């Protein structure tokens, strides 16, 4: 299965492919290294379809867990099979337009379990159990090269799936991070150093490495109200590795010395005295984050804050950072900026429109 790496899809590309395959009830298998969001993608699709996701970790199952257990039915005088409770029955499926059956860690399951899944995946039935018509199948697993506990998938089973190789994509992750309120320090640091979003090396002896999942851990473990640098560094190191922890904490220390984004948006701070590039990226993201909160809360001063944001950026940032800031504001944060209500917008447009158009074309 190593030739799967010849073509990859981004998380958003994978969603589009899965939606199309679901229309034909064609099972898909999502391949990818650990921590890049395979399970999250399936859950997001479930949310979009308003479909419950039945998450089955096949690596924990036995062959009889799929087919069920036989018992003697005295009413008919025959041996029949008791289907697994985890698999959706007709009664449960009838309550929903769609149900997603997610067979996670499928190639980590023992060969006998994978063999038991053949009939369920292709023929939508196993033994006496029949998969309801509105149940959609998607599976996922790590690649053999990732050094996880996996078994080579038998060719007959592999041939029952449409295969997608998932790759990390920063823009897709950024949008997810905004929607899920990932800590501004994490988003700001990775906006500056995109390559640090993912550094998994299966040959490395390190137990901790950077993935979208482990950066989520970092976001959760940061505690602005009770900051202890040593403890925070230990936790960040335990999440993404020592090297990145040192870089991230150094960035965070400089970023912490930057002006308060709230004071910038209120027009109280107009000049940036400390111009360290990674901290400026983080400040830009923090400003966008504050603007989004203002927009979502219906702040009547939103237009004024947008004006202060643009004014501050034009007076203190170089062109590249100004263009990045407005792209993030409009694309990732979807800020409803009204040019007619922003005092300095005409100046901003005259100075930067050609650069913004060039950036959009890339």
Short mmCIF file of N, CA and C in Angstrom, two decimals, residues 153 167 268 317 337:
data_model
loop_
_atom_site.label_atom_id
_atom_site.label_comp_id
_atom_site.label_asym_id
_atom_site.label_seq_id
_atom_site.Cartn_x
_atom_site.Cartn_y
_atom_site.Cartn_z
N UNK A 153 -3.03 -4.88 4.91
CA UNK A 153 -4.42 -5.13 4.56
C UNK A 153 -4.49 -6.11 3.40
N UNK A 167 -3.13 14.34 3.81
CA UNK A 167 -1.92 15.12 4.08
C UNK A 167 -2.29 16.34 4.93
N UNK A 268 -6.05 53.17 21.70
CA UNK A 268 -5.21 53.67 22.78
C UNK A 268 -3.72 53.48 22.49
N UNK A 317 3.41 47.81 10.25
CA UNK A 317 3.80 46.54 9.64
C UNK A 317 4.33 46.77 8.23
N UNK A 337 -16.36 43.18 7.10
CA UNK A 337 -15.82 44.53 6.99
C UNK A 337 -16.58 45.30 5.91
#
